Amino acid sequence: MTLLKIEDLNKSFKALHILKDVNIEIKKGERHVIIGPNGAGKTTLFNCIYGTLPLSSGKVYLAGDRIDHIPSFKRTEKGMGRTFQKNNLFEELTVEENVRLAIMGKKKYRLNMIKPMQNYTDLAAECRRLLEEWEMIDRRAVLVKELSYGEQRLLEIILSLSTNPEIILLDEPTSGMSPTETSRFVKLIKKIPESITLVIIEHDMEVVFSLANKITVLHHGTAMMTASPEEIRGNQMIQEIYFGGGALSHD
Amino acid sequence: MKKAFLSTGLLLITILILPLFISPFLVYLSTEILVFAIFAMSLGLIMGFGGMPSLGHCALFGLGAYTVAILSEYTANIYLLLGAAILISLCFSIVTGYIAIRNKGVFFLMITLAFTQVLFLITSRMKFWGGNDGYSASVTANFGFGEITSNMGLFYMMGFFFVLSYFLLKLFVNAPAGKVLKGMMENEGRMIALGYNPKTYKMIAYLIAGSMAGLAGGLYIYKTQFVSPALFSVHMGAEVMIMVFIGGLGTVFGPALGAGAFVFLQNYISTMTDRWPLILGLLFIAIVLLKRGGILHLIQFVTTFGLKLFKPSRSRNAPVDKQVKGKEQAS
Amino acid sequence: MKKNKRLVLAIMFVVSMFLTACGSGGGQASGDGEGEPIKLGFTLALTGNFAFMGEGVKEGVELFFEENGNKIGDRPVELFFEDDAGDPQKALKNYQQLTLNQEVDFLGGGTIGSISYALTEAAEKDKRVPIINVVGSGNSLSWGEKSDYVWRIGFSSLNYAGTLGVDMAENIGKKAVVIASDYVAGHEQATDFSANFKEHGGEVLDILWAPSGTSDFSSYINQIKQHDADAVYMFIPGADGPRFVQQFKEFGLAENYALVDGGSVLNAPSTVEAVGDAVVDGYVLSHYHVGLENELNKKFVEDYTAKYDKVPDNYVINGYDTAKVMSESIQEAGSTEVGDIIDTLKAGLSFDSPRGPIELDPKTNHPIQNHYILKGVEKDGEIVFELVRTYEKVQMPAEDPGYEKAK
Amino acid sequence: MEFFIANTVSGLAYAMLLFLMAAGLSIIFGLMKIMNLAHGSFFILAGYVAYTFSRSGMNFWLSMVLAVIVISIFALIIEKLFISRVHGSETDQVLLTVGLVFVLGDLALWIWGGNFLSIPVPAIFDFSLDFAGMTFPAYRLFVIAMGILFAFVLWYFEAKTRVGMIVRAGVDDMEMVSALGFNVKIIFSGVFIFGAALAAFGGVLSGPILGMYPMMEWEILVNSMIVVIIGGLGSWKGAFIASMIVGFVDIFGRIYMPTFAMAFIFILMVAILMVKPTGLFGRVES
């Protein structure tokens, strides 16, 4: 079943044509990785899918509904989550408060103006469950700005998970990590249940091939091909322009 | 909730006993401080918790004041008058908020300021209600148990509303909506990604602040018996903004402290020299360049520092422990 | 959490702040004995748009007491000046501070009309202190809103505009266009002028209302030019006034219309300095004129010029006479009790001032005084005002004459 | 009809003064993302400085040039000392520049006193043209000409010159400009000084018409802001069009609905912002 469908998506800034007629279909449960050299328009694509940037033209469907005209926060309500390339957290708050804010986005009482937030027991319980599941429970009272970089990356994912998404857009989840941190982190990502579809932007080819079951190659703003990891590996042309050209900076 | 009750109780007691210790003129001055404290706290909400700097917040204060002054010709019922003040300010907040909140930061500031200035020009140029000269209203507060005419009576009246406003704000900032607002200020992009609509929360805060400023404006008339377009001037907007900053941005009580400090300073410095605007301006610049917080931050810093001296073993990495201890100390 | 503790400390801090302040402010005892200084308080616009008026009054007061050895009788005088920047709210606060904290015996204030009204209301309610209204010219301060506690030393709208109305109809021209600031005082002036002008055979062709704060008068000037009038009567106080005078000349109106000013703008030294020969041939009415030939005035101008290196204007004389009234009434009453002072004033006080003889009329709490018609002329390259006509002992009617309101 | 034409000319002169007030503010913000609330202070200070020069016997033009230079140097100092420290923080910018308005206003009051001051009309324009029963003061026609000239200069500068291109690119993406090897610091200072000089030029030019007096800086600021809000931040074209709108609404509003001319501008502002939140020519921010 197709969960996310991108149809003839175009995005340009003034004369700069960044995305050209991009068509991608993502099925439910897929681990869909988007690769491409720097400047290929990967993050712009995410921003367009998520609504952070308006499209120049084209359509985006989520579970059959068109979503390209609705504001971002409504896309979250419809089950789309995302993480950011650079850490994008509430640095002055504790881990627990971060997660509570994230969970509360789905609650009706998020507009309550009288009852103190810490008095909601269901919120506390859910928060605890999530933190235990992702082994962050010991760090719950630490200010986010005092966490290690890897922990912050993990918290990024926990936050996007706490909105109960059907699909998460992960923008370079392992960027800036050491190799050991990266392999640990890949294991954690693999723990995300199959029911949640993942769309991942990634540079690290090891990570790409260990996570992906579908890969789209984005080159100069066009989706050159979408195929299984094996096909991508075997494709001569991709090898040429991509791996051979050395545009991919991971060595 | 407990915390809010406790601090409110303390505040209430302070206000109750204060007049026993101070001179009649200080009672008069404190009445003004209390009104401005409500006003400053309302601005503190949108600035310190919502990240919306406004130089035009005095529009809502002024509207509240004008509403009470004008309607007092038709009714003396204080509930109706203050209700109307809140309502009118609320309506104006809805219109300006709807337009201004679509824009962030400076554009928000410019739009609110421009609206305020238009009010300034309209009130100063209009033929009725005194125009530039202002408008005298004789209003006497009567809540159903006798007229309040003495300075002392007015002090307690303002004190009551001040404590009430403080309590409500305290509840708000600790409730989900308040927490979301603060999160929004810190990282709006992330809050959107979590499914929150930023405009809703900003609007809520703006409306609360607007009604509260309207209330403060309405109360102000009971003290001064007089309104004038000066209430809508940039000066007024800048003054209340500096109250928020010297008191402590991002706290509920800070702006109230700032109001106190400001009114005192202004009163005594302007007695000594005509160069008050110069001093005020330098104060603004100093606050920015020194990058320090307000009075409340200073007090917090001093107390934290003091506590650390006594209990040097407590580290930041043992926050659970810290929480428990904190609670013990408070109760 | 530690916040509780912090809050407690914060509150303690506030309380201690208040307590310290009351230690300094609250402990003052009031004294009224011999040798104790007499305290005189003033709330004036010393900053902002009206600063030039407040400053003038202040200089006048200081000059008077300097001439008199800083004494009233044999008691020393202590002066308190507070700035209200022309804002009634600040003026009221100053009033509270001066009467409650400094406990002054006499108060001066009212640089602009709205402050006079606000102070009058407060004085009538508290009955704490006698007040001299230094400038405020609202008519009703002598009629419906008159308070026993407030006495005017300046002039009134009716006296100025009415006298000019008469003079203009008789001596300058029978057809006039009126331009006035669109606020209470402007309406009052336009009404009083039109009524008196018409009574003496004049015809008002049009009345234009300019909101205060008007910077560009060209649209009004275009309107004036559509009328075949002899003269333009203006009442535009504040910074707008000189601007109008300047644009009046700039658009060439000065060639066809006589400019008559009821707002003391033309003859203000600052206007002459700012707009230069645009004031030449303009008429203005004043209750004071630097060139008056009397001994008191000669000394006054001499002393003032020696001290401040400029010539005195209407506000300086108001301040000077305010101090004179305070001094005279306290001496005559032999007391600083508010009741005694008021009784003395009510018995009628008259004295000679540099502006001519003055009699404070208890029926209107308003001075009976001379009004002078002045005309701007260029003399040896210098622009000065010449005395053209004098109206002696102009007084305020005891009741509102009930003129038809100008629209 | 004559009445209408005469007032149109008046409206145009007023609009050009508004344009000179607002253009600098708009350009500074558009490029540097700095909200300079002290813009009105530059405007009025220039008038005061030129007044002092012309009092000391210099002619109008020399005083104007000197005043613009003085204010530009002053702006440079302000930029280096204060503004450069508050890049990125809007709240700080607002506080700092409001503080500057107070300080500069009070210093001006201290130095030049509280009276209304005015710069004499330059001798060659000290006459009026009579045409078909209408009188046009020559100086006002000169102001209109200067306003149009400056709009043209700005257009030429932006569209046709290399510096203009860099600046235009900078509005979109300052990082890119710096990546291309241009010194952003110098561009920033340059833009700030240019904006201040524009304000100073307007201030001297308006001296003979509006004059100078205490607290005028706030009026200037508010007028510029209304123009900038209607026209859109960062766009001199917007400032030009909006100045016309505000100028004409003001002049004709005074004649036909004197009390409500301001209310009219209020409604206009609301209407435009409803349709286009960033003003007529404002960029849509992402």
PDB file of N, CA, C and O in Angstrom, chain C residues 20-56:
ATOM      1  N   THR C  20      12.849  50.613  53.387  1.00  0.00           N
ATOM      2  CA  THR C  20      13.948  51.576  53.297  1.00  0.00           C
ATOM      3  C   THR C  20      13.412  52.906  52.788  1.00  0.00           C
ATOM      4  O   THR C  20      13.756  53.967  53.289  1.00  0.00           O
ATOM      5  N   ALA C  21      12.595  52.787  51.771  1.00  0.00           N
ATOM      6  CA  ALA C  21      12.092  54.008  51.160  1.00  0.00           C
ATOM      7  C   ALA C  21      11.271  54.812  52.149  1.00  0.00           C
ATOM      8  O   ALA C  21      11.353  56.033  52.200  1.00  0.00           O
ATOM      9  N   CYS C  22      10.477  54.113  52.970  1.00  0.00           N
ATOM     10  CA  CYS C  22       9.630  54.863  53.880  1.00  0.00           C
ATOM     11  C   CYS C  22      10.458  55.450  55.007  1.00  0.00           C
ATOM     12  O   CYS C  22      10.106  56.464  55.584  1.00  0.00           O
ATOM     13  N   GLY C  23      11.582  54.791  55.286  1.00  0.00           N
ATOM     14  CA  GLY C  23      12.475  55.360  56.287  1.00  0.00           C
ATOM     15  C   GLY C  23      12.908  56.755  55.893  1.00  0.00           C
ATOM     16  O   GLY C  23      12.965  57.662  56.720  1.00  0.00           O
ATOM     17  N   SER C  24      13.185  56.927  54.597  1.00  0.00           N
ATOM     18  CA  SER C  24      13.640  58.243  54.160  1.00  0.00           C
ATOM     19  C   SER C  24      12.487  59.183  53.887  1.00  0.00           C
ATOM     20  O   SER C  24      12.567  60.375  54.120  1.00  0.00           O
ATOM     21  N   GLY C  25      11.398  58.613  53.379  1.00  0.00           N
ATOM     22  CA  GLY C  25      10.309  59.476  52.944  1.00  0.00           C
ATOM     23  C   GLY C  25       9.280  59.752  54.011  1.00  0.00           C
ATOM     24  O   GLY C  25       8.676  60.820  54.061  1.00  0.00           O
ATOM     25  N   GLY C  26       9.064  58.811  54.903  1.00  0.00           N
ATOM     26  CA  GLY C  26       7.922  58.918  55.801  1.00  0.00           C
ATOM     27  C   GLY C  26       8.200  59.677  57.074  1.00  0.00           C
ATOM     28  O   GLY C  26       7.283  60.128  57.750  1.00  0.00           O
ATOM     29  N   GLY C  27       9.460  59.829  57.389  1.00  0.00           N
ATOM     30  CA  GLY C  27       9.758  60.344  58.716  1.00  0.00           C
ATOM     31  C   GLY C  27       9.690  61.851  58.870  1.00  0.00           C
ATOM     32  O   GLY C  27       9.862  62.364  59.960  1.00  0.00           O
ATOM     33  N   GLN C  28       9.428  62.562  57.760  1.00  0.00           N
ATOM     34  CA  GLN C  28       9.500  64.004  57.848  1.00  0.00           C
ATOM     35  C   GLN C  28       8.354  64.595  58.666  1.00  0.00           C
ATOM     36  O   GLN C  28       7.198  64.296  58.430  1.00  0.00           O
ATOM     37  N   ALA C  29       8.683  65.426  59.616  1.00  0.00           N
ATOM     38  CA  ALA C  29       7.649  66.077  60.406  1.00  0.00           C
ATOM     39  C   ALA C  29       7.337  67.420  59.757  1.00  0.00           C
ATOM     40  O   ALA C  29       8.186  68.030  59.125  1.00  0.00           O
ATOM     41  N   SER C  30       6.107  67.841  59.884  1.00  0.00           N
ATOM     42  CA  SER C  30       5.752  69.123  59.290  1.00  0.00           C
ATOM     43  C   SER C  30       6.016  70.228  60.297  1.00  0.00           C
ATOM     44  O   SER C  30       5.752  70.089  61.478  1.00  0.00           O
ATOM     45  N   GLY C  31       6.564  71.285  59.803  1.00  0.00           N
ATOM     46  CA  GLY C  31       6.850  72.373  60.730  1.00  0.00           C
ATOM     47  C   GLY C  31       6.238  73.661  60.220  1.00  0.00           C
ATOM     48  O   GLY C  31       6.171  73.895  59.026  1.00  0.00           O
ATOM     49  N   ASP C  32       5.766  74.503  61.072  1.00  0.00           N
ATOM     50  CA  ASP C  32       5.147  75.741  60.623  1.00  0.00           C
ATOM     51  C   ASP C  32       5.603  76.910  61.481  1.00  0.00           C
ATOM     52  O   ASP C  32       5.022  77.972  61.464  1.00  0.00           O
ATOM     53  N   GLY C  33       6.648  76.680  62.236  1.00  0.00           N
ATOM     54  CA  GLY C  33       7.062  77.716  63.167  1.00  0.00           C
ATOM     55  C   GLY C  33       7.864  78.829  62.515  1.00  0.00           C
ATOM     56  O   GLY C  33       8.103  78.817  61.319  1.00  0.00           O
ATOM     57  N   GLU C  34       8.277  79.814  63.285  1.00  0.00           N
ATOM     58  CA  GLU C  34       9.083  80.919  62.798  1.00  0.00           C
ATOM     59  C   GLU C  34      10.435  80.402  62.317  1.00  0.00           C
ATOM     60  O   GLU C  34      11.000  79.477  62.893  1.00  0.00           O
ATOM     61  N   GLY C  35      10.938  80.993  61.243  1.00  0.00           N
ATOM     62  CA  GLY C  35      12.260  80.618  60.770  1.00  0.00           C
ATOM     63  C   GLY C  35      12.261  79.355  59.954  1.00  0.00           C
ATOM     64  O   GLY C  35      13.164  79.126  59.167  1.00  0.00           O
ATOM     65  N   GLU C  36      11.213  78.517  60.129  1.00  0.00           N
ATOM     66  CA  GLU C  36      11.077  77.340  59.265  1.00  0.00           C
ATOM     67  C   GLU C  36      10.906  77.834  57.840  1.00  0.00           C
ATOM     68  O   GLU C  36      10.211  78.817  57.599  1.00  0.00           O
ATOM     69  N   PRO C  37      11.522  77.160  56.875  1.00  0.00           N
ATOM     70  CA  PRO C  37      11.330  77.632  55.498  1.00  0.00           C
ATOM     71  C   PRO C  37       9.891  77.467  55.020  1.00  0.00           C
ATOM     72  O   PRO C  37       9.197  76.532  55.437  1.00  0.00           O
ATOM     73  N   ILE C  38       9.474  78.395  54.205  1.00  0.00           N
ATOM     74  CA  ILE C  38       8.195  78.249  53.523  1.00  0.00           C
ATOM     75  C   ILE C  38       8.446  77.436  52.267  1.00  0.00           C
ATOM     76  O   ILE C  38       9.350  77.749  51.499  1.00  0.00           O
ATOM     77  N   LYS C  39       7.649  76.377  52.104  1.00  0.00           N
ATOM     78  CA  LYS C  39       7.901  75.491  50.959  1.00  0.00           C
ATOM     79  C   LYS C  39       6.924  75.798  49.837  1.00  0.00           C
ATOM     80  O   LYS C  39       5.711  75.770  50.028  1.00  0.00           O
ATOM     81  N   LEU C  40       7.492  76.070  48.673  1.00  0.00           N
ATOM     82  CA  LEU C  40       6.663  76.331  47.502  1.00  0.00           C
ATOM     83  C   LEU C  40       6.962  75.274  46.454  1.00  0.00           C
ATOM     84  O   LEU C  40       8.121  75.056  46.098  1.00  0.00           O
ATOM     85  N   GLY C  41       5.899  74.604  46.007  1.00  0.00           N
ATOM     86  CA  GLY C  41       6.100  73.521  45.034  1.00  0.00           C
ATOM     87  C   GLY C  41       5.553  73.894  43.671  1.00  0.00           C
ATOM     88  O   GLY C  41       4.583  74.652  43.563  1.00  0.00           O
ATOM     89  N   PHE C  42       6.195  73.396  42.630  1.00  0.00           N
ATOM     90  CA  PHE C  42       5.725  73.663  41.269  1.00  0.00           C
ATOM     91  C   PHE C  42       5.754  72.385  40.446  1.00  0.00           C
ATOM     92  O   PHE C  42       6.738  71.643  40.499  1.00  0.00           O
ATOM     93  N   THR C  43       4.673  72.129  39.749  1.00  0.00           N
ATOM     94  CA  THR C  43       4.724  71.060  38.753  1.00  0.00           C
ATOM     95  C   THR C  43       4.589  71.711  37.387  1.00  0.00           C
ATOM     96  O   THR C  43       3.582  72.334  37.070  1.00  0.00           O
ATOM     97  N   LEU C  44       5.664  71.637  36.601  1.00  0.00           N
ATOM     98  CA  LEU C  44       5.734  72.347  35.325  1.00  0.00           C
ATOM     99  C   LEU C  44       6.233  71.410  34.235  1.00  0.00           C
ATOM    100  O   LEU C  44       6.881  70.409  34.520  1.00  0.00           O
ATOM    101  N   ALA C  45       5.914  71.767  33.003  1.00  0.00           N
ATOM    102  CA  ALA C  45       6.469  71.000  31.886  1.00  0.00           C
ATOM    103  C   ALA C  45       7.892  71.471  31.641  1.00  0.00           C
ATOM    104  O   ALA C  45       8.107  72.527  31.072  1.00  0.00           O
ATOM    105  N   LEU C  46       8.849  70.714  32.121  1.00  0.00           N
ATOM    106  CA  LEU C  46      10.248  71.122  31.962  1.00  0.00           C
ATOM    107  C   LEU C  46      10.936  70.316  30.876  1.00  0.00           C
ATOM    108  O   LEU C  46      12.051  70.617  30.470  1.00  0.00           O
ATOM    109  N   THR C  47      10.280  69.239  30.428  1.00  0.00           N
ATOM    110  CA  THR C  47      10.779  68.507  29.268  1.00  0.00           C
ATOM    111  C   THR C  47       9.613  68.362  28.308  1.00  0.00           C
ATOM    112  O   THR C  47       8.484  68.682  28.636  1.00  0.00           O
ATOM    113  N   GLY C  48       9.905  67.871  27.133  1.00  0.00           N
ATOM    114  CA  GLY C  48       8.839  67.619  26.160  1.00  0.00           C
ATOM    115  C   GLY C  48       8.451  68.858  25.380  1.00  0.00           C
ATOM    116  O   GLY C  48       9.123  69.879  25.412  1.00  0.00           O
ATOM    117  N   ASN C  49       7.318  68.743  24.680  1.00  0.00           N
ATOM    118  CA  ASN C  49       6.873  69.788  23.760  1.00  0.00           C
ATOM    119  C   ASN C  49       6.638  71.144  24.395  1.00  0.00           C
ATOM    120  O   ASN C  49       6.710  72.164  23.746  1.00  0.00           O
ATOM    121  N   PHE C  50       6.263  71.143  25.665  1.00  0.00           N
ATOM    122  CA  PHE C  50       5.883  72.401  26.297  1.00  0.00           C
ATOM    123  C   PHE C  50       6.976  72.924  27.210  1.00  0.00           C
ATOM    124  O   PHE C  50       6.741  73.786  28.047  1.00  0.00           O
ATOM    125  N   ALA C  51       8.161  72.345  27.058  1.00  0.00           N
ATOM    126  CA  ALA C  51       9.252  72.689  27.974  1.00  0.00           C
ATOM    127  C   ALA C  51       9.527  74.192  27.989  1.00  0.00           C
ATOM    128  O   ALA C  51       9.826  74.755  29.038  1.00  0.00           O
ATOM    129  N   PHE C  52       9.415  74.839  26.817  1.00  0.00           N
ATOM    130  CA  PHE C  52       9.739  76.275  26.786  1.00  0.00           C
ATOM    131  C   PHE C  52       8.802  77.072  27.693  1.00  0.00           C
ATOM    132  O   PHE C  52       9.191  78.072  28.270  1.00  0.00           O
ATOM    133  N   MET C  53       7.542  76.606  27.839  1.00  0.00           N
ATOM    134  CA  MET C  53       6.621  77.315  28.709  1.00  0.00           C
ATOM    135  C   MET C  53       6.994  77.100  30.175  1.00  0.00           C
ATOM    136  O   MET C  53       7.102  78.037  30.965  1.00  0.00           O
ATOM    137  N   GLY C  54       7.192  75.823  30.527  1.00  0.00           N
ATOM    138  CA  GLY C  54       7.537  75.495  31.907  1.00  0.00           C
ATOM    139  C   GLY C  54       8.835  76.155  32.336  1.00  0.00           C
ATOM    140  O   GLY C  54       8.954  76.693  33.437  1.00  0.00           O
ATOM    141  N   GLU C  55       9.814  76.129  31.417  1.00  0.00           N
ATOM    142  CA  GLU C  55      11.099  76.745  31.734  1.00  0.00           C
ATOM    143  C   GLU C  55      10.939  78.237  32.017  1.00  0.00           C
ATOM    144  O   GLU C  55      11.539  78.778  32.948  1.00  0.00           O
ATOM    145  N   GLY C  56      10.117  78.894  31.189  1.00  0.00           N
ATOM    146  CA  GLY C  56       9.885  80.321  31.377  1.00  0.00           C
ATOM    147  C   GLY C  56       9.312  80.610  32.760  1.00  0.00           C
ATOM    148  O   GLY C  56       9.771  81.503  33.479  1.00  0.00           O
TER     149      GLY C  56
END
